[in-house]
PDB file of C-alpha atoms in Angstrom:
ATOM      1  CA  GLU A  16       0.000   0.000   0.000  1.00  0.00           C
ATOM      2  CA  VAL A  17       1.357   3.397  -0.968  1.00  0.00           C
ATOM      3  CA  GLN A  18       1.786   5.660   2.031  1.00  0.00           C
ATOM      4  CA  LEU A  19       3.145   9.173   2.444  1.00  0.00           C
ATOM      5  CA  VAL A  20       3.428  10.492   5.991  1.00  0.00           C
ATOM      6  CA  GLU A  21       4.297  14.103   6.684  1.00  0.00           C
ATOM      7  CA  SER A  22       5.679  15.425   9.942  1.00  0.00           C
ATOM      8  CA  GLY A  23       7.260  18.486  11.437  1.00  0.00           C
ATOM      9  CA  GLY A  24       4.460  20.999  11.151  1.00  0.00           C
ATOM     10  CA  THR A  25       4.114  23.350  14.106  1.00  0.00           C
ATOM     11  CA  LEU A  26       3.558  26.944  15.203  1.00  0.00           C
ATOM     12  CA  VAL A  27       6.455  29.186  14.238  1.00  0.00           C
ATOM     13  CA  GLN A  28       7.088  32.924  14.299  1.00  0.00           C
ATOM     14  CA  THR A  29       7.396  35.054  11.195  1.00  0.00           C
ATOM     15  CA  GLY A  30      10.918  35.180   9.820  1.00  0.00           C
ATOM     16  CA  ARG A  31      11.916  31.862  11.370  1.00  0.00           C
ATOM     17  CA  SER A  32      12.708  28.547   9.676  1.00  0.00           C
ATOM     18  CA  LEU A  33      11.087  25.133   9.737  1.00  0.00           C
ATOM     19  CA  ARG A  34      11.691  21.817   8.012  1.00  0.00           C
ATOM     20  CA  VAL A  35       8.857  19.441   7.271  1.00  0.00           C
ATOM     21  CA  SER A  36       9.453  15.845   6.301  1.00  0.00           C
ATOM     22  CA  CYS A  37       7.726  13.184   4.258  1.00  0.00           C
ATOM     23  CA  THR A  38       8.362   9.476   4.711  1.00  0.00           C
ATOM     24  CA  ALA A  39       7.199   7.121   1.989  1.00  0.00           C
ATOM     25  CA  SER A  40       6.503   3.406   1.909  1.00  0.00           C
ATOM     26  CA  GLY A  41       4.880   0.817  -0.314  1.00  0.00           C
ATOM     27  CA  PHE A  42       6.616   1.769  -3.553  1.00  0.00           C
ATOM     28  CA  PRO A  43      10.128   2.355  -5.001  1.00  0.00           C
ATOM     29  CA  PHE A  44      10.520   5.902  -3.730  1.00  0.00           C
ATOM     30  CA  GLY A  45      13.602   6.642  -5.799  1.00  0.00           C
ATOM     31  CA  ASP A  46      11.728   6.061  -9.040  1.00  0.00           C
ATOM     32  CA  TYR A  47       9.284   8.886  -8.483  1.00  0.00           C
ATOM     33  CA  GLY A  48       9.235  12.626  -8.336  1.00  0.00           C
ATOM     34  CA  VAL A  49       7.906  14.372  -5.246  1.00  0.00           C
ATOM     35  CA  SER A  50       5.927  17.558  -4.960  1.00  0.00           C
ATOM     36  CA  TRP A  51       4.755  19.617  -2.027  1.00  0.00           C
ATOM     37  CA  VAL A  52       1.314  21.173  -2.308  1.00  0.00           C
ATOM     38  CA  ARG A  53      -0.194  23.416   0.348  1.00  0.00           C
ATOM     39  CA  GLN A  54      -3.669  24.410   1.395  1.00  0.00           C
ATOM     40  CA  ALA A  55      -4.289  27.504   3.489  1.00  0.00           C
ATOM     41  CA  PRO A  56      -7.128  27.182   6.018  1.00  0.00           C
ATOM     42  CA  GLY A  57     -10.451  27.062   4.187  1.00  0.00           C
ATOM     43  CA  LYS A  58      -8.785  27.675   0.836  1.00  0.00           C
ATOM     44  CA  GLY A  59      -7.863  25.753  -2.287  1.00  0.00           C
ATOM     45  CA  LEU A  60      -4.710  23.926  -3.326  1.00  0.00           C
ATOM     46  CA  GLU A  61      -1.430  25.589  -4.285  1.00  0.00           C
ATOM     47  CA  TRP A  62       1.570  23.795  -5.781  1.00  0.00           C
ATOM     48  CA  VAL A  63       4.762  24.706  -3.917  1.00  0.00           C
ATOM     49  CA  SER A  64       7.733  22.687  -5.105  1.00  0.00           C
ATOM     50  CA  PHE A  65       8.893  19.632  -7.081  1.00  0.00           C
ATOM     51  CA  ILE A  66      11.987  17.428  -7.119  1.00  0.00           C
ATOM     52  CA  ARG A  67      12.808  14.927  -9.839  1.00  0.00           C
ATOM     53  CA  SER A  68      14.154  11.474  -9.207  1.00  0.00           C
ATOM     54  CA  LYS A  69      17.940  11.047  -9.109  1.00  0.00           C
ATOM     55  CA  ALA A  70      17.749   9.276 -12.471  1.00  0.00           C
ATOM     56  CA  TYR A  71      16.737  12.625 -13.934  1.00  0.00           C
ATOM     57  CA  GLY A  72      19.159  14.712 -11.997  1.00  0.00           C
ATOM     58  CA  GLY A  73      17.125  15.329  -8.864  1.00  0.00           C
ATOM     59  CA  THR A  74      16.517  18.849 -10.133  1.00  0.00           C
ATOM     60  CA  THR A  75      14.083  21.119  -8.354  1.00  0.00           C
ATOM     61  CA  GLU A  76      11.354  23.638  -9.168  1.00  0.00           C
ATOM     62  CA  TYR A  77       9.539  26.204  -7.053  1.00  0.00           C
ATOM     63  CA  ALA A  78       6.448  28.345  -7.174  1.00  0.00           C
ATOM     64  CA  ALA A  79       7.213  32.045  -7.449  1.00  0.00           C
ATOM     65  CA  SER A  80       5.678  32.634  -4.005  1.00  0.00           C
ATOM     66  CA  VAL A  81       8.338  30.516  -2.271  1.00  0.00           C
ATOM     67  CA  LYS A  82      11.333  30.682  -4.599  1.00  0.00           C
ATOM     68  CA  GLY A  83      14.451  31.742  -2.744  1.00  0.00           C
ATOM     69  CA  ARG A  84      12.910  30.928   0.655  1.00  0.00           C
ATOM     70  CA  PHE A  85      12.022  27.220   0.412  1.00  0.00           C
ATOM     71  CA  THR A  86      14.293  24.287  -0.484  1.00  0.00           C
ATOM     72  CA  ILE A  87      13.098  20.820  -1.410  1.00  0.00           C
ATOM     73  CA  SER A  88      15.379  17.811  -1.049  1.00  0.00           C
ATOM     74  CA  ARG A  89      15.223  14.055  -0.903  1.00  0.00           C
ATOM     75  CA  ASP A  90      17.080  11.147   0.687  1.00  0.00           C
ATOM     76  CA  ASP A  91      16.248   8.013  -1.250  1.00  0.00           C
ATOM     77  CA  SER A  92      18.099   5.810   1.253  1.00  0.00           C
ATOM     78  CA  LYS A  93      15.465   6.819   3.788  1.00  0.00           C
ATOM     79  CA  SER A  94      12.551   7.056   1.324  1.00  0.00           C
ATOM     80  CA  ALA A  95      12.135  10.608   2.524  1.00  0.00           C
ATOM     81  CA  ALA A  96      11.624  14.085   1.150  1.00  0.00           C
ATOM     82  CA  TYR A  97      11.968  17.383   2.916  1.00  0.00           C
ATOM     83  CA  LEU A  98      10.859  20.958   2.589  1.00  0.00           C
ATOM     84  CA  GLN A  99      13.093  23.497   4.290  1.00  0.00           C
ATOM     85  CA  MET A 100      11.170  26.710   4.791  1.00  0.00           C
ATOM     86  CA  ASP A 101      13.089  29.870   5.642  1.00  0.00           C
ATOM     87  CA  SER A 102      11.952  33.452   6.198  1.00  0.00           C
ATOM     88  CA  LEU A 103       8.450  32.249   6.911  1.00  0.00           C
ATOM     89  CA  ARG A 104       5.571  34.654   6.428  1.00  0.00           C
ATOM     90  CA  ILE A 105       2.019  34.767   7.754  1.00  0.00           C
ATOM     91  CA  ASP A 106       0.692  33.728   4.338  1.00  0.00           C
ATOM     92  CA  ASP A 107       2.747  30.516   4.432  1.00  0.00           C
ATOM     93  CA  THR A 108       0.278  29.211   7.002  1.00  0.00           C
ATOM     94  CA  ALA A 109      -1.209  26.066   5.490  1.00  0.00           C
ATOM     95  CA  VAL A 110      -1.435  22.315   5.559  1.00  0.00           C
ATOM     96  CA  TYR A 111       1.519  21.026   3.568  1.00  0.00           C
ATOM     97  CA  PHE A 112       0.879  17.867   1.581  1.00  0.00           C
ATOM     98  CA  CYS A 113       3.604  15.594   0.255  1.00  0.00           C
ATOM     99  CA  THR A 114       2.634  14.034  -3.055  1.00  0.00           C
ATOM    100  CA  ARG A 115       3.974  11.345  -5.356  1.00  0.00           C
ATOM    101  CA  VAL A 116       4.492  12.326  -8.968  1.00  0.00           C
ATOM    102  CA  ARG A 117       4.616   9.879 -11.855  1.00  0.00           C
ATOM    103  CA  THR A 118       7.209  10.693 -14.468  1.00  0.00           C
ATOM    104  CA  VAL A 119       7.563   9.611 -18.066  1.00  0.00           C
ATOM    105  CA  GLY A 120      11.080   9.875 -19.404  1.00  0.00           C
ATOM    106  CA  GLY A 121      11.850  12.359 -16.675  1.00  0.00           C
ATOM    107  CA  THR A 122       8.861  14.510 -17.471  1.00  0.00           C
ATOM    108  CA  PRO A 123       6.496  14.807 -14.504  1.00  0.00           C
ATOM    109  CA  THR A 124       2.914  13.930 -15.175  1.00  0.00           C
ATOM    110  CA  ILE A 125       0.267  12.907 -12.676  1.00  0.00           C
ATOM    111  CA  VAL A 126       0.181  13.609  -8.952  1.00  0.00           C
ATOM    112  CA  ASP A 127      -1.283  10.275  -7.937  1.00  0.00           C
ATOM    113  CA  PHE A 128      -0.912   9.933  -4.165  1.00  0.00           C
ATOM    114  CA  TRP A 129      -1.088  12.406  -1.325  1.00  0.00           C
ATOM    115  CA  GLY A 130      -0.113  12.243   2.304  1.00  0.00           C
ATOM    116  CA  GLN A 131      -2.460  13.434   5.043  1.00  0.00           C
ATOM    117  CA  GLY A 132      -0.589  16.690   5.433  1.00  0.00           C
ATOM    118  CA  THR A 133       1.125  18.576   8.232  1.00  0.00           C
ATOM    119  CA  LEU A 134      -0.058  21.956   9.521  1.00  0.00           C
ATOM    120  CA  VAL A 135       2.361  24.852   9.547  1.00  0.00           C
ATOM    121  CA  THR A 136       1.119  27.934  11.362  1.00  0.00           C
ATOM    122  CA  VAL A 137       3.120  31.140  11.078  1.00  0.00           C
ATOM    123  CA  SER A 138       2.338  33.774  13.647  1.00  0.00           C
ATOM    124  CA  SER A 139       3.730  37.144  14.571  1.00  0.00           C
TER     125      SER A 139
ATOM    126  CA  GLU B  25       0.323  30.669 -15.666  1.00  0.00           C
ATOM    127  CA  ILE B  26      -2.609  28.538 -16.740  1.00  0.00           C
ATOM    128  CA  VAL B  27      -5.713  29.564 -14.786  1.00  0.00           C
ATOM    129  CA  MET B  28      -8.245  26.861 -13.982  1.00  0.00           C
ATOM    130  CA  THR B  29     -11.834  27.937 -13.353  1.00  0.00           C
ATOM    131  CA  GLN B  30     -14.375  25.583 -11.819  1.00  0.00           C
ATOM    132  CA  SER B  31     -18.130  25.974 -11.751  1.00  0.00           C
ATOM    133  CA  PRO B  32     -20.321  26.021  -9.869  1.00  0.00           C
ATOM    134  CA  ALA B  33     -18.598  26.825  -6.591  1.00  0.00           C
ATOM    135  CA  THR B  34     -21.275  24.878  -4.733  1.00  0.00           C
ATOM    136  CA  LEU B  35     -23.582  22.197  -6.087  1.00  0.00           C
ATOM    137  CA  SER B  36     -26.589  20.941  -4.132  1.00  0.00           C
ATOM    138  CA  VAL B  37     -27.657  17.478  -5.200  1.00  0.00           C
ATOM    139  CA  SER B  38     -29.840  14.765  -3.703  1.00  0.00           C
ATOM    140  CA  PRO B  39     -28.423  11.276  -3.070  1.00  0.00           C
ATOM    141  CA  GLY B  40     -29.050   9.037  -6.045  1.00  0.00           C
ATOM    142  CA  GLU B  41     -29.049  11.917  -8.497  1.00  0.00           C
ATOM    143  CA  ARG B  42     -26.481  12.868 -11.100  1.00  0.00           C
ATOM    144  CA  ALA B  43     -23.968  15.697 -10.707  1.00  0.00           C
ATOM    145  CA  THR B  44     -22.062  17.539 -13.409  1.00  0.00           C
ATOM    146  CA  LEU B  45     -19.031  19.652 -12.519  1.00  0.00           C
ATOM    147  CA  SER B  46     -17.220  21.922 -14.953  1.00  0.00           C
ATOM    148  CA  CYS B  47     -13.611  22.997 -15.291  1.00  0.00           C
ATOM    149  CA  ARG B  48     -12.199  25.440 -17.814  1.00  0.00           C
ATOM    150  CA  ALA B  49      -8.549  26.163 -18.520  1.00  0.00           C
ATOM    151  CA  SER B  50      -7.311  29.528 -19.753  1.00  0.00           C
ATOM    152  CA  GLN B  51      -5.645  27.751 -22.688  1.00  0.00           C
ATOM    153  CA  ASN B  52      -5.450  24.361 -24.358  1.00  0.00           C
ATOM    154  CA  ILE B  53      -3.981  21.841 -21.898  1.00  0.00           C
ATOM    155  CA  ASN B  54      -3.842  18.839 -24.251  1.00  0.00           C
ATOM    156  CA  ASN B  55      -6.126  16.739 -22.020  1.00  0.00           C
ATOM    157  CA  ARG B  56      -3.564  16.851 -19.211  1.00  0.00           C
ATOM    158  CA  LEU B  57      -6.320  17.305 -16.676  1.00  0.00           C
ATOM    159  CA  ALA B  58      -6.877  15.526 -13.389  1.00  0.00           C
ATOM    160  CA  TRP B  59      -9.779  15.525 -10.946  1.00  0.00           C
ATOM    161  CA  TYR B  60      -9.395  15.054  -7.194  1.00  0.00           C
ATOM    162  CA  GLN B  61     -11.877  14.480  -4.414  1.00  0.00           C
ATOM    163  CA  GLN B  62     -11.221  15.906  -0.963  1.00  0.00           C
ATOM    164  CA  ARG B  63     -13.401  14.879   1.949  1.00  0.00           C
ATOM    165  CA  PRO B  64     -13.327  17.037   5.114  1.00  0.00           C
ATOM    166  CA  GLY B  65     -10.112  16.628   7.029  1.00  0.00           C
ATOM    167  CA  GLN B  66      -8.639  14.285   4.433  1.00  0.00           C
ATOM    168  CA  ALA B  67      -6.041  14.477   1.696  1.00  0.00           C
ATOM    169  CA  PRO B  68      -7.141  14.810  -1.902  1.00  0.00           C
ATOM    170  CA  ARG B  69      -7.636  11.545  -3.784  1.00  0.00           C
ATOM    171  CA  LEU B  70      -6.991  11.154  -7.496  1.00  0.00           C
ATOM    172  CA  LEU B  71     -10.172  10.270  -9.373  1.00  0.00           C
ATOM    173  CA  ILE B  72      -9.473  10.947 -13.042  1.00  0.00           C
ATOM    174  CA  TYR B  73      -6.386  11.712 -15.121  1.00  0.00           C
ATOM    175  CA  GLY B  74      -5.846  12.336 -18.797  1.00  0.00           C
ATOM    176  CA  ALA B  75      -9.274  14.008 -18.654  1.00  0.00           C
ATOM    177  CA  SER B  76     -11.133  10.690 -18.813  1.00  0.00           C
ATOM    178  CA  THR B  77      -9.130   7.794 -17.321  1.00  0.00           C
ATOM    179  CA  ARG B  78     -10.310   6.591 -13.927  1.00  0.00           C
ATOM    180  CA  ALA B  79      -7.587   6.036 -11.356  1.00  0.00           C
ATOM    181  CA  THR B  80      -7.194   2.613  -9.769  1.00  0.00           C
ATOM    182  CA  GLY B  81     -10.079   1.708  -7.498  1.00  0.00           C
ATOM    183  CA  ILE B  82     -12.347   4.571  -8.521  1.00  0.00           C
ATOM    184  CA  PRO B  83     -15.966   3.490  -9.030  1.00  0.00           C
ATOM    185  CA  ALA B  84     -17.460   3.582 -12.503  1.00  0.00           C
ATOM    186  CA  ARG B  85     -20.032   6.185 -11.430  1.00  0.00           C
ATOM    187  CA  PHE B  86     -17.233   8.751 -11.784  1.00  0.00           C
ATOM    188  CA  SER B  87     -16.467   9.763 -15.359  1.00  0.00           C
ATOM    189  CA  GLY B  88     -14.487  12.530 -16.962  1.00  0.00           C
ATOM    190  CA  SER B  89     -14.875  14.075 -20.387  1.00  0.00           C
ATOM    191  CA  GLY B  90     -13.828  17.050 -22.427  1.00  0.00           C
ATOM    192  CA  SER B  91     -10.877  18.225 -24.469  1.00  0.00           C
ATOM    193  CA  GLY B  92      -8.812  21.289 -25.222  1.00  0.00           C
ATOM    194  CA  ALA B  93      -9.733  23.655 -22.444  1.00  0.00           C
ATOM    195  CA  ASP B  94     -13.217  22.547 -21.325  1.00  0.00           C
ATOM    196  CA  PHE B  95     -13.740  19.533 -19.098  1.00  0.00           C
ATOM    197  CA  THR B  96     -16.504  17.867 -17.130  1.00  0.00           C
ATOM    198  CA  LEU B  97     -16.650  15.478 -14.201  1.00  0.00           C
ATOM    199  CA  THR B  98     -19.894  13.527 -13.995  1.00  0.00           C
ATOM    200  CA  ILE B  99     -20.949  11.527 -10.971  1.00  0.00           C
ATOM    201  CA  THR B 100     -23.985   9.348 -11.459  1.00  0.00           C
ATOM    202  CA  SER B 101     -26.162   8.011  -8.650  1.00  0.00           C
ATOM    203  CA  LEU B 102     -24.549  10.046  -5.881  1.00  0.00           C
ATOM    204  CA  GLN B 103     -23.654   8.182  -2.721  1.00  0.00           C
ATOM    205  CA  SER B 104     -23.306   9.732   0.729  1.00  0.00           C
ATOM    206  CA  GLU B 105     -19.517   9.442   0.585  1.00  0.00           C
ATOM    207  CA  ASP B 106     -19.423  11.496  -2.627  1.00  0.00           C
ATOM    208  CA  PHE B 107     -20.343  14.726  -0.855  1.00  0.00           C
ATOM    209  CA  ALA B 108     -16.988  16.425  -0.793  1.00  0.00           C
ATOM    210  CA  VAL B 109     -14.964  19.110  -2.564  1.00  0.00           C
ATOM    211  CA  TYR B 110     -13.737  18.375  -6.076  1.00  0.00           C
ATOM    212  CA  TYR B 111     -10.717  20.018  -7.658  1.00  0.00           C
ATOM    213  CA  CYS B 112      -9.494  19.972 -11.212  1.00  0.00           C
ATOM    214  CA  GLN B 113      -5.807  20.395 -11.968  1.00  0.00           C
ATOM    215  CA  GLN B 114      -3.797  20.878 -15.126  1.00  0.00           C
ATOM    216  CA  TYR B 115      -0.446  19.169 -15.541  1.00  0.00           C
ATOM    217  CA  ASN B 116       0.310  20.375 -19.054  1.00  0.00           C
ATOM    218  CA  ASN B 117       2.543  23.154 -17.818  1.00  0.00           C
ATOM    219  CA  TRP B 118       4.902  21.347 -15.443  1.00  0.00           C
ATOM    220  CA  PRO B 119       6.293  22.206 -13.077  1.00  0.00           C
ATOM    221  CA  PHE B 120       3.724  24.937 -12.669  1.00  0.00           C
ATOM    222  CA  LEU B 121       0.750  22.860 -11.691  1.00  0.00           C
ATOM    223  CA  THR B 122      -2.398  24.827 -11.147  1.00  0.00           C
ATOM    224  CA  PHE B 123      -5.656  23.863  -9.517  1.00  0.00           C
ATOM    225  CA  GLY B 124      -9.183  25.091  -9.900  1.00  0.00           C
ATOM    226  CA  GLY B 125     -10.857  26.753  -6.949  1.00  0.00           C
ATOM    227  CA  GLY B 126     -12.965  23.677  -6.232  1.00  0.00           C
ATOM    228  CA  THR B 127     -16.622  22.694  -6.345  1.00  0.00           C
ATOM    229  CA  LYS B 128     -18.247  21.794  -3.048  1.00  0.00           C
ATOM    230  CA  MET B 129     -20.851  19.090  -3.460  1.00  0.00           C
ATOM    231  CA  GLU B 130     -23.459  19.312  -0.728  1.00  0.00           C
ATOM    232  CA  ILE B 131     -26.559  17.326   0.101  1.00  0.00           C
ATOM    233  CA  LYS B 132     -29.789  18.925  -1.093  1.00  0.00           C
TER     234      LYS B 132
END
């Protein structure tokens, strides 16, 4: 059974840093891309970041709203992905979902599984 | 950025009836369109990809259609567990995934 479990969400002050983690099981983690998607309270879904599998360079992408502040990474030996969030702002408050991304020849396609999410609350 | 627009924002339907949800992209997305269901307090679940292909384990009462920039999710014979929020998402413009604002399906 495919599982993605996020952790690390908490209450943090504006300007501080936080790292959230995602641990995967039930599939060959290294063969897939990983994206983080967030959902502010009562709002819709916003794509945040993506990392390719090592076979395709492990390269990363970011939404404009977080570029330069957030860093996505992965450790395939632990079947884990991370999102390092620096210079946090009030509007970063959201549930952060870790998602599995199918790729075809290195090109990401479908987001097919989601974790349950971890809540990050940024307060002044 | 490709903007995804869903309508209606809220849909009131009786159990057993049929529901039709719409999603429009701001440009042609080559059928790279997915639909997700999100129940309260839960993660989104993939229902449909490629505009019309059901994901593994998704009941046949869910169907997707459309092409180009206009898409529809149809749910026939609504069950109690189908009352949720539905999102469409384009994946034609990776890595810049964009989602629609969602349609909340509520019991009439």
